[in-house]
mmCIF file of C-alpha atoms in Angstrom:
data_model
loop_
_atom_site.group_PDB
_atom_site.id
_atom_site.type_symbol
_atom_site.label_atom_id
_atom_site.label_comp_id
_atom_site.label_asym_id
_atom_site.label_seq_id
_atom_site.Cartn_x
_atom_site.Cartn_y
_atom_site.Cartn_z
ATOM 1 C CA UNK T 1 120.255 118.738 140.377
ATOM 2 C CA UNK T 2 116.873 120.330 139.740
ATOM 3 C CA UNK T 3 115.138 123.446 140.900
ATOM 4 C CA UNK T 4 111.662 124.739 140.113
ATOM 5 C CA UNK T 5 110.793 128.373 139.542
ATOM 6 C CA UNK T 6 107.346 129.871 138.949
ATOM 7 C CA UNK T 7 107.354 131.232 135.392
ATOM 8 C CA UNK T 8 104.965 133.037 133.074
ATOM 9 C CA UNK T 9 103.750 130.814 130.205
ATOM 10 C CA UNK T 10 105.128 131.597 126.756
ATOM 11 C CA UNK T 11 108.056 133.713 128.003
ATOM 12 C CA UNK T 12 111.712 132.909 127.283
ATOM 13 C CA UNK T 13 113.995 132.819 130.300
ATOM 14 C CA UNK T 14 117.789 132.664 130.433
ATOM 15 C CA UNK T 15 119.470 130.532 133.054
ATOM 16 C CA UNK T 16 123.064 130.203 134.254
ATOM 17 C CA UNK T 17 124.318 127.878 136.950
ATOM 18 C CA UNK T 18 126.954 128.643 139.584
ATOM 19 C CA UNK T 19 128.454 125.898 141.744
ATOM 20 C CA UNK T 20 129.073 126.769 145.376
ATOM 21 C CA UNK T 21 131.332 125.074 147.935
ATOM 22 C CA UNK T 22 133.019 126.113 151.198
ATOM 23 C CA UNK T 23 135.674 128.072 149.309
ATOM 24 C CA UNK T 24 133.267 130.125 147.193
ATOM 25 C CA UNK T 25 131.357 130.395 143.939
ATOM 26 C CA UNK T 26 132.424 129.015 140.569
ATOM 27 C CA UNK T 27 132.285 131.081 137.414
ATOM 28 C CA UNK T 28 128.803 130.893 135.848
ATOM 29 C CA UNK T 29 127.974 128.348 133.179
ATOM 30 C CA UNK T 30 127.045 129.420 129.689
ATOM 31 C CA UNK T 31 123.501 130.794 129.532
ATOM 32 C CA UNK T 32 120.657 128.711 128.185
ATOM 33 C CA UNK T 33 117.421 130.221 126.879
ATOM 34 C CA UNK T 34 114.308 128.178 127.686
ATOM 35 C CA UNK T 35 110.686 128.980 126.992
ATOM 36 C CA UNK T 36 108.074 128.267 129.643
ATOM 37 C CA UNK T 37 105.936 126.090 127.386
ATOM 38 C CA UNK T 38 105.310 122.521 126.299
ATOM 39 C CA UNK T 39 105.154 120.768 122.973
ATOM 40 C CA UNK T 40 101.780 121.135 121.279
ATOM 41 C CA UNK T 41 99.038 118.560 121.617
ATOM 42 C CA UNK T 42 98.590 116.231 118.648
ATOM 43 C CA UNK T 43 96.304 117.567 115.908
ATOM 44 C CA UNK T 44 92.960 115.891 115.302
ATOM 45 C CA UNK T 45 92.757 112.964 112.891
ATOM 46 C CA UNK T 46 93.034 114.143 109.260
ATOM 47 C CA UNK T 47 89.782 114.393 107.309
ATOM 48 C CA UNK T 48 89.249 114.133 103.565
ATOM 49 C CA UNK T 49 88.927 117.419 101.643
ATOM 50 C CA UNK T 50 89.331 116.152 98.069
ATOM 51 C CA UNK T 51 90.149 112.943 96.251
ATOM 52 C CA UNK T 52 90.445 111.666 92.707
ATOM 53 C CA UNK T 53 92.463 108.974 90.944
ATOM 54 C CA UNK T 54 95.845 110.635 91.615
ATOM 55 C CA UNK T 55 95.196 113.180 94.383
ATOM 56 C CA UNK T 56 94.235 113.133 98.046
ATOM 57 C CA UNK T 57 93.858 116.332 100.067
ATOM 58 C CA UNK T 58 93.520 116.157 103.843
ATOM 59 C CA UNK T 59 92.801 118.760 106.510
ATOM 60 C CA UNK T 60 93.063 118.708 110.304
ATOM 61 C CA UNK T 61 92.264 120.768 113.369
ATOM 62 C CA UNK T 62 95.090 122.052 115.536
ATOM 63 C CA UNK T 63 94.761 121.604 119.292
ATOM 64 C CA UNK T 64 96.454 123.224 122.318
ATOM 65 C CA UNK T 65 99.668 124.859 121.095
ATOM 66 C CA UNK T 66 101.698 124.486 124.320
ATOM 67 C CA UNK T 67 101.365 128.293 124.957
ATOM 68 C CA UNK T 68 103.675 129.154 122.087
ATOM 69 C CA UNK T 69 102.532 129.544 118.471
ATOM 70 C CA UNK T 70 102.542 126.551 116.131
ATOM 71 C CA UNK T 71 105.379 127.025 113.626
ATOM 72 C CA UNK T 72 104.331 124.313 111.197
ATOM 73 C CA UNK T 73 102.857 120.861 110.674
ATOM 74 C CA UNK T 74 104.396 117.696 109.281
ATOM 75 C CA UNK T 75 102.132 115.449 107.186
ATOM 76 C CA UNK T 76 103.084 111.796 106.703
ATOM 77 C CA UNK T 77 101.461 109.338 104.295
ATOM 78 C CA UNK T 78 102.087 105.831 103.073
ATOM 79 C CA UNK T 79 100.379 102.913 101.378
ATOM 80 C CA UNK T 80 98.063 101.320 103.920
ATOM 81 C CA UNK T 81 99.869 97.989 103.418
ATOM 82 C CA UNK T 82 103.283 99.468 104.321
ATOM 83 C CA UNK T 83 104.778 99.160 107.787
ATOM 84 C CA UNK T 84 106.514 102.565 107.829
ATOM 85 C CA UNK T 85 105.574 106.084 106.805
ATOM 86 C CA UNK T 86 108.128 106.839 104.122
ATOM 87 C CA UNK T 87 106.591 109.919 102.499
ATOM 88 C CA UNK T 88 106.125 113.232 104.227
ATOM 89 C CA UNK T 89 106.100 116.964 103.709
ATOM 90 C CA UNK T 90 108.448 118.576 106.181
ATOM 91 C CA UNK T 91 106.366 121.686 106.672
ATOM 92 C CA UNK T 92 102.981 123.008 105.698
ATOM 93 C CA UNK T 93 103.594 126.245 107.607
ATOM 94 C CA UNK T 94 100.429 127.203 109.456
ATOM 95 C CA UNK T 95 98.218 125.774 106.719
ATOM 96 C CA UNK T 96 95.788 123.216 108.128
ATOM 97 C CA UNK T 97 95.591 121.108 104.951
ATOM 98 C CA UNK T 98 97.854 119.382 102.479
ATOM 99 C CA UNK T 99 97.358 118.024 98.952
ATOM 100 C CA UNK T 100 99.328 115.014 97.700
ATOM 101 C CA UNK T 101 99.132 114.929 93.920
ATOM 102 C CA UNK T 102 102.359 113.149 92.963
ATOM 103 C CA UNK T 103 103.159 109.462 93.379
ATOM 104 C CA UNK T 104 99.717 108.138 94.323
ATOM 105 C CA UNK T 105 98.435 105.062 92.478
ATOM 106 C CA UNK T 106 94.787 104.872 91.465
ATOM 107 C CA UNK T 107 92.631 102.529 93.535
ATOM 108 C CA UNK T 108 95.100 102.123 96.402
ATOM 109 C CA UNK T 109 94.541 103.038 100.046
ATOM 110 C CA UNK T 110 96.835 105.518 101.823
ATOM 111 C CA UNK T 111 97.199 106.294 105.530
ATOM 112 C CA UNK T 112 97.755 109.899 106.671
ATOM 113 C CA UNK T 113 98.881 111.333 110.016
ATOM 114 C CA UNK T 114 99.965 114.808 111.167
ATOM 115 C CA UNK T 115 102.032 116.368 113.935
ATOM 116 C CA UNK T 116 102.585 119.979 115.005
ATOM 117 C CA UNK T 117 105.791 121.864 115.850
ATOM 118 C CA UNK T 118 106.294 124.877 118.106
ATOM 119 C CA UNK T 119 109.410 126.442 119.668
ATOM 120 C CA UNK T 120 109.616 123.606 122.208
ATOM 121 C CA UNK T 121 109.379 120.685 119.772
ATOM 122 C CA UNK T 122 107.096 118.234 118.007
ATOM 123 C CA UNK T 123 103.725 116.963 119.171
ATOM 124 C CA UNK T 124 102.712 113.341 119.151
ATOM 125 C CA UNK T 125 101.184 112.183 115.864
ATOM 126 C CA UNK T 126 97.476 112.447 115.252
ATOM 127 C CA UNK T 127 95.558 109.230 114.813
ATOM 128 C CA UNK T 128 95.906 108.014 111.266
ATOM 129 C CA UNK T 129 93.168 108.183 108.639
ATOM 130 C CA UNK T 130 92.821 106.045 105.497
ATOM 131 C CA UNK T 131 91.734 107.324 102.087
ATOM 132 C CA UNK T 132 91.708 105.904 98.563
ATOM 133 C CA UNK T 133 93.120 107.552 95.454
ATOM 134 C CA UNK T 134 89.873 107.262 93.496
ATOM 135 C CA UNK T 135 86.719 109.205 92.710
ATOM 136 C CA UNK T 136 83.028 108.576 92.220
ATOM 137 C CA UNK T 137 82.155 106.809 88.951
ATOM 138 C CA UNK T 138 80.976 108.663 85.869
ATOM 139 C CA UNK T 139 77.232 108.680 85.255
ATOM 140 C CA UNK T 140 75.970 105.630 83.378
ATOM 141 C CA UNK T 141 74.649 106.160 79.865
ATOM 142 C CA UNK T 142 70.925 106.758 79.544
ATOM 143 C CA UNK T 143 69.167 103.446 80.233
ATOM 144 C CA UNK T 144 67.259 101.668 77.495
ATOM 145 C CA UNK T 145 64.496 99.117 77.676
ATOM 146 C CA UNK T 146 65.451 95.860 75.985
ATOM 147 C CA UNK T 147 62.337 93.934 76.913
ATOM 148 C CA UNK T 148 59.005 94.913 78.450
ATOM 149 C CA UNK T 149 55.685 93.226 79.040
ATOM 150 C CA UNK T 150 52.742 93.748 81.412
ATOM 151 C CA UNK T 151 54.610 92.540 84.529
ATOM 152 C CA UNK T 152 58.288 93.298 83.979
ATOM 153 C CA UNK T 153 60.739 95.601 82.278
ATOM 154 C CA UNK T 154 64.363 94.796 81.498
ATOM 155 C CA UNK T 155 66.627 97.837 81.536
ATOM 156 C CA UNK T 156 70.107 97.988 80.019
ATOM 157 C CA UNK T 157 72.854 100.598 80.314
ATOM 158 C CA UNK T 158 76.504 100.971 79.466
ATOM 159 C CA UNK T 159 78.874 100.601 82.382
ATOM 160 C CA UNK T 160 80.569 103.963 83.108
ATOM 161 C CA UNK T 161 84.177 104.669 84.039
ATOM 162 C CA UNK T 162 84.477 103.389 87.616
ATOM 163 C CA UNK T 163 86.648 106.214 89.008
ATOM 164 C CA UNK T 164 89.606 104.058 89.988
ATOM 165 C CA UNK T 165 87.847 101.421 92.074
ATOM 166 C CA UNK T 166 85.343 98.773 90.947
ATOM 167 C CA UNK T 167 81.646 99.603 90.852
ATOM 168 C CA UNK T 168 80.008 97.501 93.565
ATOM 169 C CA UNK T 169 76.319 98.012 92.642
ATOM 170 C CA UNK T 170 73.806 100.214 90.867
ATOM 171 C CA UNK T 171 70.718 102.006 92.136
ATOM 172 C CA UNK T 172 67.585 102.412 90.000
#
């Protein structure tokens, strides 16, 4: 059996139920406390704040809170080749970012997603975002000229540390 009552958003209400028949009213049920709210909307897709060979930090934007304050966020991450999200931080509190600096392997891609929790429950997950545990390469050594004539110059340099992922090209 259902009944609808007009309620004020964000307010807790207590309800008891009494059954009625031709003989009279039953004793009341135990009371239940329910807030007039919904679960929060999913946060926005995580964005990259910082990355290096062993660390990825993501941030996100919180959306509609369901008319009750967000208690915390859950951040999930996994290798992009995995089928399940096995790693997560249970709660970031109200912080809108999280840094993973343990257990990441250099040069590998990781997928991140976030969900919010309020007094009613958990939101849907955000869309996932993919980031690599790597950084920009070091600067190459100062170039040298190994051969020059009137129409061409050959330039040499020492390959720098790649930052955890192969260097794909150079710009002169």
